[in-house]
Coordinates of C-alpha atoms in Angstrom, one line a residue:
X1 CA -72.9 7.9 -3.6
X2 CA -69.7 9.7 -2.6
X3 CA -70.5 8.6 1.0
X4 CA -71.0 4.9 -0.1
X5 CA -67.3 5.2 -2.2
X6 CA -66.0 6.9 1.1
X7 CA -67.4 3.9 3.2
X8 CA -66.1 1.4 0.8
X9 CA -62.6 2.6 0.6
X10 CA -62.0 2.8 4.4
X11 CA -63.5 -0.7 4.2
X12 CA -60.4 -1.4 1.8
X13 CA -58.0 0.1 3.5
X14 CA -59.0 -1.6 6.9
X15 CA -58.8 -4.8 5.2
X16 CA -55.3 -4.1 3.0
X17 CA -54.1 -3.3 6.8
X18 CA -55.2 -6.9 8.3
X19 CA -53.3 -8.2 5.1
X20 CA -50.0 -6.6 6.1
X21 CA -50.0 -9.7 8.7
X22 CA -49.9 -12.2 6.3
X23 CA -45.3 -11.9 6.1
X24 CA -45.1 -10.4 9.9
X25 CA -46.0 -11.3 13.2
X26 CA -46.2 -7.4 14.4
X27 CA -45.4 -4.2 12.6
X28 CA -45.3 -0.4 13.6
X29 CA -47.6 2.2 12.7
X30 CA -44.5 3.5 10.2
X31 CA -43.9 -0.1 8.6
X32 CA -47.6 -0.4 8.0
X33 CA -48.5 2.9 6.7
X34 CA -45.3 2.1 4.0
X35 CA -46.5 -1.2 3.2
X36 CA -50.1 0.1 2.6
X37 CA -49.1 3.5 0.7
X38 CA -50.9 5.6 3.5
X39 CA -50.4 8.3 5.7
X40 CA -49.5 7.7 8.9
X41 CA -52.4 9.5 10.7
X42 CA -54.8 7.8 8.2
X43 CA -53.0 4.4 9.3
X44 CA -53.7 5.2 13.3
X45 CA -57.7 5.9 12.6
X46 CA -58.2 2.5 10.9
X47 CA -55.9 0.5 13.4
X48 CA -57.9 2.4 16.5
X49 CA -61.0 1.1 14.8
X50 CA -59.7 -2.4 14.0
X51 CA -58.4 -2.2 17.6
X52 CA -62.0 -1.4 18.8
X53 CA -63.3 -4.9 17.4
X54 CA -61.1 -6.7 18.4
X55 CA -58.8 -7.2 15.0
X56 CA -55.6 -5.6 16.5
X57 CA -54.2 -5.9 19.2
X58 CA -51.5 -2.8 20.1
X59 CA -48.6 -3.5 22.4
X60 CA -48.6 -0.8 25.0
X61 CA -44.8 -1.1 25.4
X62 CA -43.1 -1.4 22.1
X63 CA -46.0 0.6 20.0
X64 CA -46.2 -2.4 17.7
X65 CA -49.4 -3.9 16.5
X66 CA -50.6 -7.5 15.8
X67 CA -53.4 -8.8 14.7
X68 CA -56.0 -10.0 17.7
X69 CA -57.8 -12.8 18.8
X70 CA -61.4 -11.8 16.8
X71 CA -59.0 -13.0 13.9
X72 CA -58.7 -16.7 15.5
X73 CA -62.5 -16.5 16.2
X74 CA -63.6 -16.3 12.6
X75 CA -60.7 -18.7 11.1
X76 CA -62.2 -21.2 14.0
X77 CA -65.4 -21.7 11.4
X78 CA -63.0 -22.2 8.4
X79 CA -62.0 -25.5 10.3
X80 CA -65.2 -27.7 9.1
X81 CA -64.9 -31.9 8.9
X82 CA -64.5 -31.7 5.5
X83 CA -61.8 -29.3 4.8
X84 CA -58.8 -31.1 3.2
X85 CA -55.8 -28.8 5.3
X86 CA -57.1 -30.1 8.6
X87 CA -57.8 -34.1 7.2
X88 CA -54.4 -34.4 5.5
X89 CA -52.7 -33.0 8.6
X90 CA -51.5 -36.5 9.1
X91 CA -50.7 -37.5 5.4
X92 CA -48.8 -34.8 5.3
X93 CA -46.6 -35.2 8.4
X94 CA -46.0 -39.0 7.2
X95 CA -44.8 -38.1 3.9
X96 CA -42.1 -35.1 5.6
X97 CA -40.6 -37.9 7.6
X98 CA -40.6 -40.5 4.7
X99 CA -38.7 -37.4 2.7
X100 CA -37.2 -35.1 5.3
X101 CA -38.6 -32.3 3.5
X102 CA -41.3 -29.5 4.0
X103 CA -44.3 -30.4 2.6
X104 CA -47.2 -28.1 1.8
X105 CA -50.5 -28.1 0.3
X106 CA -51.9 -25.2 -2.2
X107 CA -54.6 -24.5 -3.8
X108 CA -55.8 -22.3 -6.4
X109 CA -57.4 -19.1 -5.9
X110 CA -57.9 -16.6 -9.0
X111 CA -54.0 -15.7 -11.1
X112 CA -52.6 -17.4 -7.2
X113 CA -52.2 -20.2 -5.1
X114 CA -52.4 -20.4 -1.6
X115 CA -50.5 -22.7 0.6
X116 CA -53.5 -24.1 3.0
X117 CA -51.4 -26.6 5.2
X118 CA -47.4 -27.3 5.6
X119 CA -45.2 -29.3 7.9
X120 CA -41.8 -28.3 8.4
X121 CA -38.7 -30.2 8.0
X122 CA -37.0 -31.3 11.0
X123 CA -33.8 -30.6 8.8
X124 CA -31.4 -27.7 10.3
X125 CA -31.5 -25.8 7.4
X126 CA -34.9 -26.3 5.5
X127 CA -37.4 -24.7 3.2
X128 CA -39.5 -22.4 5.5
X129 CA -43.2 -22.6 4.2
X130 CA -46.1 -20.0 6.1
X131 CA -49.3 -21.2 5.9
X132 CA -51.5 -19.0 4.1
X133 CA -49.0 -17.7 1.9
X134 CA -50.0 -16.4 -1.4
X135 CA -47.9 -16.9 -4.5
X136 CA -48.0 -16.4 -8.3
X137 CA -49.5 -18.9 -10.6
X138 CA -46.9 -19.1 -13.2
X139 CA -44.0 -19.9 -11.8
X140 CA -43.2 -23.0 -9.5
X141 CA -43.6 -26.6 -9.3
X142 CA -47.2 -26.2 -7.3
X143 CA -48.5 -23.9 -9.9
X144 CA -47.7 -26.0 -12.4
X145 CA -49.9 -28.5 -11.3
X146 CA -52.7 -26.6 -10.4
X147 CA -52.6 -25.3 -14.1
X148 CA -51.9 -28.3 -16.1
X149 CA -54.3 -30.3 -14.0
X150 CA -57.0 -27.7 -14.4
X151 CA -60.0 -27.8 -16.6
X152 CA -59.4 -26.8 -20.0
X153 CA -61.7 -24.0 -20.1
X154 CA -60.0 -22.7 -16.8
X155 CA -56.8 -23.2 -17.9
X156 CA -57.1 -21.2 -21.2
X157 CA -58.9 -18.5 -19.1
X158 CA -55.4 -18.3 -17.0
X159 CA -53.3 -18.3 -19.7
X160 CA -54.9 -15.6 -21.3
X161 CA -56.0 -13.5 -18.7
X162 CA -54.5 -10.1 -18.3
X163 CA -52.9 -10.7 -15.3
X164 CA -50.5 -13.2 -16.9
X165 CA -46.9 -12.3 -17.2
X166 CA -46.2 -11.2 -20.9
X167 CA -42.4 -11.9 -20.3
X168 CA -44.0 -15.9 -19.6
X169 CA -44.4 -17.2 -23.4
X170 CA -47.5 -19.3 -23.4
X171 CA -45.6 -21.3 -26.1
X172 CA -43.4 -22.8 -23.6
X173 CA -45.1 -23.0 -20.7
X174 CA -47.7 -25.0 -23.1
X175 CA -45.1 -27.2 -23.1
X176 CA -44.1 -27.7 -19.6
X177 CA -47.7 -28.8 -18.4
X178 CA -47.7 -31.0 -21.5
X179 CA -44.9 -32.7 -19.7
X180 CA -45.9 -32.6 -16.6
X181 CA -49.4 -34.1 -17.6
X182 CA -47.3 -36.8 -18.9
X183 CA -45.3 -37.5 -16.1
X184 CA -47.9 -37.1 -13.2
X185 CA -45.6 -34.3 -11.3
X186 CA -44.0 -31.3 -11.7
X187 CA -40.4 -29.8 -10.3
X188 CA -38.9 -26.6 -10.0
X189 CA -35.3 -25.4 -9.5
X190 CA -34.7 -21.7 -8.6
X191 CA -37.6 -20.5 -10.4
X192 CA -39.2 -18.3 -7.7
X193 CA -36.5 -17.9 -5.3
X194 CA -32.7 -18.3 -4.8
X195 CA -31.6 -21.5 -3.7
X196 CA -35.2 -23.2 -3.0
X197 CA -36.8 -26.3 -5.3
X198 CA -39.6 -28.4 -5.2
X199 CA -41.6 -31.5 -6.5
X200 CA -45.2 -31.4 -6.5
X201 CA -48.0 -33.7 -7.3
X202 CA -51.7 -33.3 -8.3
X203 CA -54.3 -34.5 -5.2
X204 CA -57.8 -35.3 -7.0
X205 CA -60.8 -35.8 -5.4
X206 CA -64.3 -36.5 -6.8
X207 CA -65.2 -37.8 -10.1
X208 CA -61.5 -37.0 -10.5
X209 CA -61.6 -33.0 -9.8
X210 CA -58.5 -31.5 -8.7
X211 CA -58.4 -30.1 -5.2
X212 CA -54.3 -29.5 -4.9
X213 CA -51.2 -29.3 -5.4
X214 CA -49.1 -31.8 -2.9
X215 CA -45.3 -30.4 -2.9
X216 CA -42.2 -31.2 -1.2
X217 CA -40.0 -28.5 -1.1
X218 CA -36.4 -27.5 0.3
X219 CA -32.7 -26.6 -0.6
X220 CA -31.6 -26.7 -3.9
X221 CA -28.2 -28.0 -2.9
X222 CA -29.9 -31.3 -1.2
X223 CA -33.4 -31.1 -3.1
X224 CA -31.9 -31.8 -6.5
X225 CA -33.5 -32.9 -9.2
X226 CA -32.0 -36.3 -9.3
X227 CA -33.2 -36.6 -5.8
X228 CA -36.8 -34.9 -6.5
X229 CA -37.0 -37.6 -9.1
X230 CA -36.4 -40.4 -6.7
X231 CA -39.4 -38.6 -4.4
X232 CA -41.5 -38.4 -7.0
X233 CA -42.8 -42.0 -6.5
X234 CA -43.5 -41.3 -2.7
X235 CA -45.0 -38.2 -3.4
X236 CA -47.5 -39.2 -6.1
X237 CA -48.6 -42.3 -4.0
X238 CA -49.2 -39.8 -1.0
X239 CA -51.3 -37.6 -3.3
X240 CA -53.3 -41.2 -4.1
X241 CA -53.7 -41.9 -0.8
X242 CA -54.9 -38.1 0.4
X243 CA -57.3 -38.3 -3.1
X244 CA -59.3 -41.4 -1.9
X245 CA -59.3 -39.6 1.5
X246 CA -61.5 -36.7 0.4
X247 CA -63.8 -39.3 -1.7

């Protein structure tokens, strides 16, 4: 049994390493042993291993590591026909260049959502979004949707699960999905980040299912909410259009 816990554990840390790469192209063995709370020679027998497979790739020169192409092999089978990110691709470049905005696409996954797809703004200064990017649920127009448009079962399970926020009153937040249920969108202004807002709409698929959240984010300065409001239209109609696409 201790063997098995000792197997299991270097399985976690392997993977907690891989999941360093998800905010940073390469990293040294220092920054990753911080990030993962391990010691450095600990850090160098996973990474050797990973490197072994195939999963990192060390640079000889600069002693930094990045993650190899074995990676690219096994997201290559996440690409099926039927996988909204890659059959929206060109909904969602149409709608960034009816709004100017980035536009992503998130779905849920447990107490987060992941952004799946984005396009960037062609905009100077613009809302950076990195695919695969995992945020919290309750906060943000995207989440929003994903939780007001959610079952109820599942939606009482998030709002009462453990993992949610106790500085977040439940009252309130009621509240805000009640609205946004009403008006078919959601927006948010400075609520995760500094100087960053969004708009986001529900996507539903079969019989009416959710599948994601549709958002159009960017500056706060230019993405106001007067001017979120004036998206909203566009944006819904997209998410109609990408709904009967998945049908």
């Amino acid at each position: 049994m201790e063997d098995g816990k000792l197997t299991v554990r270097a399985v976690e840390r392997a993977l907690d390493i891989l999941l360093c790469f998800t905010e940073a192209e390469d990293l040294s063995l220092t920054e990753i042993a911080g990030r993962v709370g391990l010691h450095k020679s600990t850090v160098h027998r996973l990474l050797a291993s990973l490197e072994g497979k195939g999963f990192i790739i060390r640079n000889p020169g600069s002693e930094r590591y990045r993650l190899g192409f074995r990676i690219w092999e096994l997201s290559a089978n996440l690409t099926h026909s039927d996988d909204p990110a890659l059959i929206l691709l060109p909904e969602l470049e149409r709608l960034r260049d009816q709004v100017g905005e980035t536009v992503s696409l998130y779905v849920r996954d447990g107490m987060e959502r992941v952004r799946v797809q984005a396009v960037q703004s062609n905009q100077a200064i613009r809302r950076v979004a990195p695919i695969g990017a995992r945020l919290p649920l309750y906060v943000g127009a995207s989440s929003k949707i994903l939780v007001a448009f959610a079952a109820p079962a599942e939606q009482q399970a998030l709002l009462h699960d453990p993992a949610w926020p106790k500085t977040v009153s439940t009252a309130a937040y009621m509240e805000q999905l009640e609205e946004v249920r009403t008006l078919g969108y959601a927006t948010s202004v400075e609520e995760r980040e500094p100087g960053a807002a969004a708009v986001a709409a529900p996507i539903f698929g079969r019989a009416q299912r959710l599948v994601a959240a549709l958002a159009v984010s960017g500056p706060s300065n230019r993405l106001t909410l007067e001017m979120m409001k004036e998206h909203a239209p566009i944006l819904m109609e997209a998410a109609r259009r990408m709904g009967k696409m998945l049908k």
